[in-house]
Amino acid sequence: MAVDNIVHIEHDRVTNTVSNDYPGYHNSDEDFSWDLKKFQDKFDINISYISERVANFDLINIDTSISNAFRRIMIAEVPSVAAEQVYIFNNTSVIQDEVLSHRIGLIPLKVDPDLLSWIDTSVDEKDRFTDANTVVLTLDVSCTRNPHAPKNSTDPNELYRNSNVYAKDLKFEPQGNQLENFKNPVVPADPDILLAKLRPGQEISLRVHCILGVGSDHAKFSPVATASYRLLPVIDITKPIVGEDAKKFQKCFSTGVIGIDSKGAAFVKDARRDTVSREVLRHEEFNGKVKLGRKRDHFIFNVESTGAMSPEEIFFKSVRILKNKAEYLRNCPIGR
């Protein structure tokens, strides 16, 4: 019996979605026993594009459980650095201390997490933060009037100095050997994040301790803005669609999904662009001429970094973490 590897999309339901407790197994006469060589021959990665913040790539011929493990690890278990303690010496702005601290905590920082060690919570708090596990940032800013402001101006940026406090105003204060160990100073990934607005006479003075953490503890430690995947859309034209019907058929899909050849017949140009809206299934003239589905072992990943580290680095670290988990389970004595 042939393996049906497609999740079927119908006008009122989705079928062939049932899986089982054994990844990669199907109820057929074929041999689905695990074989590393067979997996290596079948598995593939296709990279669509990678930029400083976004990566789009395909994992092909892999089970859902593994793909979803990568997604969850990227969101919740890849460590990054974020503000943990904010010591406020003076804050006369209109923003409360706790709100200002929360805004600072959510600022992504450009720092290699591998340069820091984990905080030892068993150590007394006064000795807990060291140059090996903590990055210190300071913020000292006060607002004054601009004596050279244009006459009759109403723009606060012209009337005042430091009327807006941005993430870039946080300054790295190296501790111990950090000046030698860090190749680049620690800076916010997005320098123009607005933290507060000040008016003459108002000021903010504070000190921030930034440490390693993971997204499962707090979202501020998650290195991704989003990490998601979708199954590859499958569009199967079972009967020719030509002429005006082909043009109407083309409009039922997202731009670039369906093309029309020189004979006026519709064909699948790029199924990846399809959003599986099922619009085509609403029209009687296409009944029995097209089948929609999704390939259940072809995953299109989209990873968007917060800027703390590159998206490919986030994925590579998720692979390393999953590998370490597997090694731990393999070496863990049964019954413990």
Short mmCIF file of N, CA and C in Angstrom, two decimals, residues 147-323:
data_model
loop_
_atom_site.label_atom_id
_atom_site.label_comp_id
_atom_site.label_asym_id
_atom_site.label_seq_id
_atom_site.Cartn_x
_atom_site.Cartn_y
_atom_site.Cartn_z
N PRO A 147 19.14 76.84 24.45
CA PRO A 147 19.17 78.32 24.36
C PRO A 147 19.21 78.83 22.91
N HIS A 148 19.50 77.96 21.99
CA HIS A 148 19.60 78.35 20.58
C HIS A 148 18.40 77.86 19.76
N ALA A 149 17.31 77.56 20.44
CA ALA A 149 16.12 77.06 19.73
C ALA A 149 15.56 78.13 18.81
N PRO A 150 15.07 77.75 17.63
CA PRO A 150 14.47 78.73 16.70
C PRO A 150 13.28 79.44 17.35
N LYS A 151 13.13 80.69 17.03
CA LYS A 151 12.04 81.48 17.59
C LYS A 151 10.70 80.95 17.10
N ASN A 152 9.73 80.91 18.01
CA ASN A 152 8.36 80.44 17.73
C ASN A 152 8.27 78.94 17.43
N SER A 153 9.35 78.19 17.64
CA SER A 153 9.30 76.74 17.42
C SER A 153 8.48 76.05 18.50
N THR A 154 7.75 75.01 18.09
CA THR A 154 6.98 74.20 19.04
C THR A 154 7.46 72.75 19.07
N ASP A 155 8.53 72.48 18.35
CA ASP A 155 9.07 71.12 18.28
C ASP A 155 9.93 70.85 19.52
N PRO A 156 9.54 69.84 20.34
CA PRO A 156 10.33 69.54 21.55
C PRO A 156 11.78 69.20 21.24
N ASN A 157 12.03 68.62 20.07
CA ASN A 157 13.41 68.26 19.70
C ASN A 157 14.27 69.50 19.47
N GLU A 158 13.63 70.62 19.14
CA GLU A 158 14.35 71.88 18.96
C GLU A 158 14.37 72.70 20.24
N LEU A 159 13.32 72.60 21.03
CA LEU A 159 13.21 73.41 22.24
C LEU A 159 14.07 72.88 23.38
N TYR A 160 14.23 71.55 23.42
CA TYR A 160 14.90 70.93 24.55
C TYR A 160 16.05 70.03 24.10
N ARG A 161 16.95 69.79 25.03
CA ARG A 161 18.03 68.84 24.83
C ARG A 161 17.73 67.59 25.66
N ASN A 162 17.87 66.44 25.01
CA ASN A 162 17.56 65.15 25.66
C ASN A 162 16.09 65.04 26.05
N SER A 163 15.22 65.53 25.18
CA SER A 163 13.78 65.41 25.47
C SER A 163 13.29 63.97 25.28
N ASN A 164 14.01 63.20 24.46
CA ASN A 164 13.68 61.80 24.26
C ASN A 164 14.85 60.94 24.73
N VAL A 165 14.54 59.93 25.50
CA VAL A 165 15.57 58.99 25.98
C VAL A 165 15.42 57.70 25.19
N TYR A 166 16.49 57.31 24.47
CA TYR A 166 16.45 56.14 23.61
C TYR A 166 17.33 55.02 24.18
N ALA A 167 17.17 53.84 23.60
CA ALA A 167 17.98 52.70 24.01
C ALA A 167 19.46 52.96 23.82
N LYS A 168 19.81 53.75 22.81
CA LYS A 168 21.22 54.04 22.54
C LYS A 168 21.87 54.87 23.65
N ASP A 169 21.05 55.45 24.53
CA ASP A 169 21.60 56.22 25.65
C ASP A 169 22.12 55.32 26.77
N LEU A 170 21.81 54.02 26.70
CA LEU A 170 22.39 53.07 27.64
C LEU A 170 23.85 52.83 27.27
N LYS A 171 24.74 53.04 28.18
CA LYS A 171 26.18 52.94 27.92
C LYS A 171 26.79 51.73 28.61
N PHE A 172 27.63 51.02 27.85
CA PHE A 172 28.31 49.84 28.37
C PHE A 172 29.41 50.26 29.33
N GLU A 173 29.42 49.65 30.52
CA GLU A 173 30.44 49.93 31.53
C GLU A 173 31.23 48.65 31.78
N PRO A 174 32.37 48.46 31.10
CA PRO A 174 33.12 47.21 31.22
C PRO A 174 33.56 46.94 32.65
N GLN A 175 33.49 45.66 33.04
CA GLN A 175 33.91 45.24 34.37
C GLN A 175 35.04 44.23 34.23
N GLY A 176 36.01 44.31 35.12
CA GLY A 176 37.11 43.34 35.13
C GLY A 176 37.82 43.26 33.79
N ASN A 177 37.82 42.05 33.19
CA ASN A 177 38.51 41.82 31.92
C ASN A 177 37.60 41.91 30.71
N GLN A 178 36.41 42.46 30.89
CA GLN A 178 35.45 42.49 29.79
C GLN A 178 35.94 43.33 28.61
N LEU A 179 36.71 44.34 28.86
CA LEU A 179 37.22 45.17 27.76
C LEU A 179 38.10 44.35 26.83
N GLU A 180 38.84 43.38 27.37
CA GLU A 180 39.68 42.53 26.54
C GLU A 180 38.90 41.34 25.97
N ASN A 181 37.97 40.81 26.74
CA ASN A 181 37.24 39.61 26.30
C ASN A 181 36.16 39.91 25.26
N PHE A 182 35.54 41.07 25.34
CA PHE A 182 34.47 41.43 24.41
C PHE A 182 35.08 42.11 23.19
N LYS A 183 34.84 41.53 22.03
CA LYS A 183 35.39 42.12 20.79
C LYS A 183 34.75 43.46 20.49
N ASN A 184 33.45 43.58 20.81
CA ASN A 184 32.72 44.83 20.56
C ASN A 184 31.98 45.23 21.82
N PRO A 185 31.79 46.53 22.03
CA PRO A 185 31.02 46.97 23.19
C PRO A 185 29.57 46.51 23.10
N VAL A 186 28.96 46.30 24.24
CA VAL A 186 27.56 45.87 24.28
C VAL A 186 26.67 47.06 23.95
N VAL A 187 25.83 46.88 22.93
CA VAL A 187 24.91 47.95 22.51
C VAL A 187 23.53 47.35 22.25
N PRO A 188 22.48 48.14 22.32
CA PRO A 188 21.15 47.65 21.97
C PRO A 188 21.08 47.29 20.49
N ALA A 189 20.34 46.22 20.17
CA ALA A 189 20.18 45.81 18.77
C ALA A 189 19.41 46.86 17.98
N ASP A 190 18.49 47.53 18.63
CA ASP A 190 17.72 48.61 17.99
C ASP A 190 17.93 49.88 18.81
N PRO A 191 18.86 50.73 18.40
CA PRO A 191 19.23 51.89 19.23
C PRO A 191 18.13 52.93 19.39
N ASP A 192 17.14 52.95 18.49
CA ASP A 192 16.14 54.02 18.53
C ASP A 192 14.85 53.62 19.25
N ILE A 193 14.90 52.60 20.10
CA ILE A 193 13.74 52.27 20.93
C ILE A 193 13.55 53.37 21.97
N LEU A 194 12.36 53.96 22.00
CA LEU A 194 12.08 55.06 22.93
C LEU A 194 11.82 54.51 24.32
N LEU A 195 12.58 55.00 25.31
CA LEU A 195 12.40 54.57 26.69
C LEU A 195 11.55 55.54 27.49
N ALA A 196 11.76 56.83 27.29
CA ALA A 196 11.03 57.84 28.07
C ALA A 196 11.11 59.19 27.38
N LYS A 197 10.22 60.08 27.79
CA LYS A 197 10.26 61.47 27.33
C LYS A 197 10.47 62.38 28.55
N LEU A 198 11.39 63.32 28.40
CA LEU A 198 11.72 64.22 29.50
C LEU A 198 11.42 65.67 29.12
N ARG A 199 11.26 66.48 30.15
CA ARG A 199 11.12 67.93 29.99
C ARG A 199 12.11 68.60 30.94
N PRO A 200 12.43 69.87 30.71
CA PRO A 200 13.47 70.54 31.51
C PRO A 200 13.29 70.34 33.02
N GLY A 201 14.37 69.94 33.65
CA GLY A 201 14.35 69.68 35.08
C GLY A 201 14.18 68.23 35.43
N GLN A 202 13.79 67.39 34.48
CA GLN A 202 13.62 65.96 34.73
C GLN A 202 14.89 65.21 34.34
N GLU A 203 15.18 64.14 35.07
CA GLU A 203 16.37 63.35 34.77
C GLU A 203 16.18 61.90 35.18
N ILE A 204 17.02 61.04 34.58
CA ILE A 204 17.03 59.62 34.90
C ILE A 204 18.47 59.20 35.12
N SER A 205 18.71 58.53 36.23
CA SER A 205 20.04 57.99 36.52
C SER A 205 19.85 56.58 37.07
N LEU A 206 20.44 55.61 36.38
CA LEU A 206 20.26 54.22 36.81
C LEU A 206 21.42 53.35 36.35
N ARG A 207 21.42 52.13 36.86
CA ARG A 207 22.46 51.15 36.53
C ARG A 207 21.76 49.81 36.29
N VAL A 208 22.17 49.10 35.25
CA VAL A 208 21.49 47.87 34.84
C VAL A 208 22.46 46.70 34.89
N HIS A 209 22.03 45.60 35.50
CA HIS A 209 22.80 44.35 35.46
C HIS A 209 22.11 43.40 34.49
N CYS A 210 22.84 42.97 33.46
CA CYS A 210 22.31 42.08 32.42
C CYS A 210 22.96 40.70 32.57
N ILE A 211 22.14 39.65 32.50
CA ILE A 211 22.64 38.30 32.71
C ILE A 211 22.09 37.35 31.64
N LEU A 212 22.60 36.11 31.66
CA LEU A 212 22.10 35.06 30.77
C LEU A 212 20.75 34.55 31.26
N GLY A 213 19.91 34.17 30.30
CA GLY A 213 18.63 33.57 30.64
C GLY A 213 18.03 32.90 29.42
N VAL A 214 16.91 32.23 29.62
CA VAL A 214 16.21 31.55 28.52
C VAL A 214 14.76 32.01 28.48
N GLY A 215 14.17 31.89 27.31
CA GLY A 215 12.81 32.38 27.09
C GLY A 215 11.76 31.69 27.94
N SER A 216 12.02 30.45 28.39
CA SER A 216 11.05 29.76 29.23
C SER A 216 10.95 30.41 30.61
N ASP A 217 11.99 31.18 31.01
CA ASP A 217 11.94 31.91 32.27
C ASP A 217 11.26 33.27 32.09
N HIS A 218 11.58 33.94 30.99
CA HIS A 218 10.97 35.24 30.70
C HIS A 218 11.16 35.55 29.22
N ALA A 219 10.14 36.15 28.62
CA ALA A 219 10.19 36.43 27.19
C ALA A 219 11.34 37.35 26.80
N LYS A 220 11.84 38.15 27.74
CA LYS A 220 12.93 39.08 27.40
C LYS A 220 14.20 38.33 27.00
N PHE A 221 14.33 37.06 27.43
CA PHE A 221 15.51 36.28 27.10
C PHE A 221 15.37 35.53 25.78
N SER A 222 14.20 35.54 25.17
CA SER A 222 14.01 34.82 23.91
C SER A 222 14.73 35.56 22.78
N PRO A 223 15.61 34.88 22.04
CA PRO A 223 16.36 35.56 20.98
C PRO A 223 15.59 35.76 19.69
N VAL A 224 14.36 35.21 19.62
CA VAL A 224 13.58 35.34 18.39
C VAL A 224 12.36 36.21 18.62
N ALA A 225 12.06 37.04 17.62
CA ALA A 225 10.79 37.76 17.63
C ALA A 225 9.67 36.80 17.27
N THR A 226 9.99 35.88 16.34
CA THR A 226 9.07 34.79 16.00
C THR A 226 9.86 33.66 15.37
N ALA A 227 9.45 32.45 15.65
CA ALA A 227 10.01 31.26 15.00
C ALA A 227 8.84 30.36 14.68
N SER A 228 8.57 30.17 13.40
CA SER A 228 7.38 29.41 13.01
C SER A 228 7.69 28.55 11.80
N TYR A 229 6.81 27.60 11.55
CA TYR A 229 6.93 26.80 10.33
C TYR A 229 5.54 26.51 9.79
N ARG A 230 5.50 26.15 8.53
CA ARG A 230 4.26 25.71 7.89
C ARG A 230 4.59 24.58 6.93
N LEU A 231 3.61 23.75 6.66
CA LEU A 231 3.81 22.65 5.73
C LEU A 231 3.77 23.17 4.29
N LEU A 232 4.56 22.55 3.43
CA LEU A 232 4.60 22.95 2.03
C LEU A 232 3.23 22.72 1.38
N PRO A 233 2.62 23.76 0.80
CA PRO A 233 1.34 23.57 0.10
C PRO A 233 1.51 22.69 -1.14
N VAL A 234 0.48 21.89 -1.41
CA VAL A 234 0.46 21.02 -2.58
C VAL A 234 -0.79 21.33 -3.38
N ILE A 235 -0.61 21.66 -4.65
CA ILE A 235 -1.74 21.95 -5.54
C ILE A 235 -1.65 20.99 -6.73
N ASP A 236 -2.65 20.17 -6.86
CA ASP A 236 -2.65 19.15 -7.92
C ASP A 236 -3.80 19.44 -8.89
N ILE A 237 -3.46 19.89 -10.10
CA ILE A 237 -4.47 20.14 -11.13
C ILE A 237 -4.73 18.82 -11.84
N THR A 238 -5.90 18.24 -11.61
CA THR A 238 -6.20 16.90 -12.13
C THR A 238 -6.80 16.91 -13.53
N LYS A 239 -7.40 18.03 -13.93
CA LYS A 239 -7.97 18.17 -15.27
C LYS A 239 -7.57 19.53 -15.84
N PRO A 240 -7.38 19.63 -17.16
CA PRO A 240 -6.94 20.89 -17.74
C PRO A 240 -7.92 22.03 -17.44
N ILE A 241 -7.35 23.19 -17.14
CA ILE A 241 -8.13 24.41 -16.92
C ILE A 241 -7.58 25.46 -17.88
N VAL A 242 -8.40 25.88 -18.84
CA VAL A 242 -7.92 26.75 -19.91
C VAL A 242 -8.85 27.94 -20.09
N GLY A 243 -8.37 28.89 -20.93
CA GLY A 243 -9.20 30.04 -21.30
C GLY A 243 -9.52 30.96 -20.14
N GLU A 244 -10.75 31.44 -20.11
CA GLU A 244 -11.19 32.35 -19.06
C GLU A 244 -11.19 31.67 -17.70
N ASP A 245 -11.47 30.36 -17.71
CA ASP A 245 -11.44 29.61 -16.45
C ASP A 245 -10.04 29.64 -15.84
N ALA A 246 -9.03 29.60 -16.70
CA ALA A 246 -7.65 29.62 -16.20
C ALA A 246 -7.34 30.95 -15.51
N LYS A 247 -7.86 32.06 -16.09
CA LYS A 247 -7.63 33.38 -15.48
C LYS A 247 -8.35 33.48 -14.14
N LYS A 248 -9.57 32.95 -14.10
CA LYS A 248 -10.32 32.96 -12.83
C LYS A 248 -9.64 32.06 -11.81
N PHE A 249 -9.14 30.93 -12.27
CA PHE A 249 -8.43 29.99 -11.41
C PHE A 249 -7.19 30.65 -10.81
N GLN A 250 -6.50 31.41 -11.63
CA GLN A 250 -5.28 32.10 -11.18
C GLN A 250 -5.58 33.10 -10.07
N LYS A 251 -6.72 33.79 -10.18
CA LYS A 251 -7.10 34.80 -9.19
C LYS A 251 -7.53 34.20 -7.86
N CYS A 252 -7.79 32.90 -7.84
CA CYS A 252 -8.19 32.25 -6.59
C CYS A 252 -7.01 32.02 -5.65
N PHE A 253 -5.79 32.23 -6.15
CA PHE A 253 -4.59 31.98 -5.36
C PHE A 253 -3.80 33.27 -5.18
N SER A 254 -2.85 33.23 -4.28
CA SER A 254 -1.96 34.37 -4.08
C SER A 254 -1.15 34.63 -5.34
N THR A 255 -0.67 35.84 -5.48
CA THR A 255 0.12 36.24 -6.64
C THR A 255 1.35 35.36 -6.80
N GLY A 256 1.54 34.82 -8.01
CA GLY A 256 2.72 34.02 -8.31
C GLY A 256 2.56 32.54 -8.10
N VAL A 257 1.40 32.10 -7.57
CA VAL A 257 1.19 30.67 -7.32
C VAL A 257 0.86 29.94 -8.62
N ILE A 258 -0.06 30.50 -9.39
CA ILE A 258 -0.53 29.87 -10.63
C ILE A 258 -0.06 30.68 -11.84
N GLY A 259 0.46 29.98 -12.84
CA GLY A 259 0.84 30.61 -14.10
C GLY A 259 -0.05 30.11 -15.23
N ILE A 260 -0.01 30.81 -16.35
CA ILE A 260 -0.78 30.42 -17.53
C ILE A 260 0.19 30.28 -18.70
N ASP A 261 0.22 29.09 -19.32
CA ASP A 261 1.20 28.85 -20.38
C ASP A 261 0.75 29.44 -21.71
N SER A 262 1.55 29.22 -22.74
CA SER A 262 1.29 29.80 -24.06
C SER A 262 0.00 29.28 -24.70
N LYS A 263 -0.49 28.12 -24.22
CA LYS A 263 -1.73 27.56 -24.75
C LYS A 263 -2.94 27.99 -23.94
N GLY A 264 -2.71 28.84 -22.93
CA GLY A 264 -3.82 29.32 -22.12
C GLY A 264 -4.24 28.40 -21.02
N ALA A 265 -3.40 27.41 -20.69
CA ALA A 265 -3.73 26.44 -19.64
C ALA A 265 -3.05 26.83 -18.33
N ALA A 266 -3.76 26.66 -17.24
CA ALA A 266 -3.21 26.98 -15.92
C ALA A 266 -2.25 25.89 -15.47
N PHE A 267 -1.18 26.30 -14.78
CA PHE A 267 -0.23 25.35 -14.20
C PHE A 267 0.29 25.92 -12.89
N VAL A 268 0.80 25.03 -12.05
CA VAL A 268 1.31 25.45 -10.74
C VAL A 268 2.72 26.02 -10.93
N LYS A 269 2.85 27.30 -10.67
CA LYS A 269 4.12 27.99 -10.88
C LYS A 269 5.00 27.94 -9.62
N ASP A 270 4.42 28.26 -8.47
CA ASP A 270 5.18 28.26 -7.22
C ASP A 270 4.22 28.00 -6.06
N ALA A 271 4.11 26.74 -5.65
CA ALA A 271 3.16 26.38 -4.59
C ALA A 271 3.55 26.97 -3.24
N ARG A 272 4.83 27.29 -3.05
CA ARG A 272 5.29 27.85 -1.76
C ARG A 272 4.56 29.14 -1.40
N ARG A 273 4.15 29.89 -2.41
CA ARG A 273 3.51 31.18 -2.16
C ARG A 273 2.06 31.04 -1.70
N ASP A 274 1.51 29.86 -1.82
CA ASP A 274 0.09 29.66 -1.52
C ASP A 274 -0.16 29.74 -0.02
N THR A 275 -1.27 30.36 0.35
CA THR A 275 -1.68 30.46 1.75
C THR A 275 -2.76 29.44 2.10
N VAL A 276 -3.14 28.59 1.13
CA VAL A 276 -4.18 27.57 1.31
C VAL A 276 -5.46 28.20 1.84
N SER A 277 -5.95 29.19 1.09
CA SER A 277 -7.17 29.89 1.48
C SER A 277 -8.43 29.10 1.15
N ARG A 278 -8.33 28.13 0.26
CA ARG A 278 -9.46 27.30 -0.19
C ARG A 278 -10.48 28.08 -1.03
N GLU A 279 -10.11 29.26 -1.47
CA GLU A 279 -11.02 30.06 -2.30
C GLU A 279 -11.44 29.31 -3.56
N VAL A 280 -10.50 28.55 -4.14
CA VAL A 280 -10.79 27.84 -5.39
C VAL A 280 -11.88 26.78 -5.21
N LEU A 281 -12.03 26.27 -4.00
CA LEU A 281 -13.02 25.21 -3.75
C LEU A 281 -14.44 25.76 -3.66
N ARG A 282 -14.59 27.07 -3.68
CA ARG A 282 -15.93 27.68 -3.62
C ARG A 282 -16.61 27.72 -4.98
N HIS A 283 -15.84 27.49 -6.07
CA HIS A 283 -16.37 27.66 -7.42
C HIS A 283 -16.67 26.31 -8.05
N GLU A 284 -17.89 26.17 -8.54
CA GLU A 284 -18.37 24.91 -9.11
C GLU A 284 -17.58 24.50 -10.34
N GLU A 285 -17.14 25.48 -11.15
CA GLU A 285 -16.45 25.14 -12.39
C GLU A 285 -15.11 24.43 -12.16
N PHE A 286 -14.58 24.52 -10.94
CA PHE A 286 -13.30 23.86 -10.64
C PHE A 286 -13.50 22.58 -9.83
N ASN A 287 -14.73 22.20 -9.63
CA ASN A 287 -15.02 20.99 -8.86
C ASN A 287 -14.47 19.75 -9.58
N GLY A 288 -13.63 18.99 -8.89
CA GLY A 288 -13.03 17.80 -9.46
C GLY A 288 -11.82 18.06 -10.34
N LYS A 289 -11.43 19.33 -10.47
CA LYS A 289 -10.28 19.66 -11.32
C LYS A 289 -9.01 19.99 -10.53
N VAL A 290 -9.15 20.16 -9.22
CA VAL A 290 -7.99 20.53 -8.41
C VAL A 290 -8.09 19.89 -7.03
N LYS A 291 -6.93 19.50 -6.52
CA LYS A 291 -6.84 18.97 -5.16
C LYS A 291 -5.81 19.79 -4.39
N LEU A 292 -6.19 20.18 -3.17
CA LEU A 292 -5.30 20.96 -2.32
C LEU A 292 -4.80 20.11 -1.16
N GLY A 293 -3.61 20.40 -0.71
CA GLY A 293 -3.08 19.67 0.43
C GLY A 293 -1.81 20.32 0.94
N ARG A 294 -1.23 19.66 1.91
CA ARG A 294 0.07 20.08 2.44
C ARG A 294 0.93 18.83 2.64
N LYS A 295 2.20 18.94 2.27
CA LYS A 295 3.11 17.82 2.43
C LYS A 295 3.56 17.73 3.89
N ARG A 296 3.27 16.62 4.54
CA ARG A 296 3.40 16.55 5.98
C ARG A 296 4.83 16.38 6.48
N ASP A 297 5.80 16.16 5.61
CA ASP A 297 7.19 16.06 6.08
C ASP A 297 8.09 17.11 5.41
N HIS A 298 7.46 18.18 4.92
CA HIS A 298 8.22 19.29 4.31
C HIS A 298 7.84 20.57 5.06
N PHE A 299 8.79 21.10 5.85
CA PHE A 299 8.50 22.23 6.74
C PHE A 299 9.22 23.49 6.25
N ILE A 300 8.46 24.54 6.09
CA ILE A 300 9.02 25.84 5.70
C ILE A 300 9.16 26.68 6.95
N PHE A 301 10.40 26.89 7.39
CA PHE A 301 10.66 27.64 8.61
C PHE A 301 10.88 29.12 8.30
N ASN A 302 10.40 29.96 9.21
CA ASN A 302 10.70 31.39 9.16
C ASN A 302 11.16 31.81 10.55
N VAL A 303 12.42 32.22 10.66
CA VAL A 303 12.99 32.60 11.94
C VAL A 303 13.37 34.08 11.88
N GLU A 304 12.76 34.86 12.76
CA GLU A 304 13.04 36.30 12.83
C GLU A 304 13.73 36.61 14.14
N SER A 305 14.96 37.06 14.07
CA SER A 305 15.74 37.35 15.27
C SER A 305 15.39 38.72 15.84
N THR A 306 15.55 38.87 17.16
CA THR A 306 15.37 40.18 17.78
C THR A 306 16.56 41.10 17.49
N GLY A 307 17.64 40.51 16.96
CA GLY A 307 18.85 41.27 16.70
C GLY A 307 19.96 40.93 17.66
N ALA A 308 19.65 40.16 18.72
CA ALA A 308 20.68 39.78 19.68
C ALA A 308 21.73 38.88 19.05
N MET A 309 21.28 38.01 18.12
CA MET A 309 22.20 37.15 17.37
C MET A 309 21.56 36.84 16.03
N SER A 310 22.34 36.33 15.10
CA SER A 310 21.82 36.07 13.76
C SER A 310 20.86 34.89 13.78
N PRO A 311 19.90 34.84 12.86
CA PRO A 311 18.93 33.73 12.86
C PRO A 311 19.58 32.36 12.63
N GLU A 312 20.64 32.29 11.82
CA GLU A 312 21.27 30.99 11.60
C GLU A 312 21.98 30.51 12.87
N GLU A 313 22.53 31.46 13.64
CA GLU A 313 23.17 31.08 14.90
C GLU A 313 22.13 30.54 15.89
N ILE A 314 20.96 31.14 15.89
CA ILE A 314 19.88 30.67 16.77
C ILE A 314 19.50 29.24 16.41
N PHE A 315 19.37 28.96 15.11
CA PHE A 315 19.00 27.60 14.70
C PHE A 315 20.10 26.60 15.03
N PHE A 316 21.36 26.96 14.76
CA PHE A 316 22.46 26.05 15.06
C PHE A 316 22.50 25.72 16.56
N LYS A 317 22.22 26.72 17.39
CA LYS A 317 22.24 26.48 18.83
C LYS A 317 21.07 25.60 19.25
N SER A 318 19.94 25.71 18.56
CA SER A 318 18.81 24.84 18.87
C SER A 318 19.14 23.39 18.54
N VAL A 319 19.89 23.17 17.45
CA VAL A 319 20.32 21.82 17.09
C VAL A 319 21.26 21.27 18.16
N ARG A 320 22.17 22.10 18.63
CA ARG A 320 23.12 21.68 19.66
C ARG A 320 22.38 21.31 20.96
N ILE A 321 21.40 22.12 21.32
CA ILE A 321 20.64 21.86 22.55
C ILE A 321 19.85 20.56 22.44
N LEU A 322 19.21 20.34 21.28
CA LEU A 322 18.46 19.09 21.09
C LEU A 322 19.40 17.88 21.12
N LYS A 323 20.58 18.03 20.54
CA LYS A 323 21.56 16.94 20.55
C LYS A 323 21.97 16.62 21.99
#
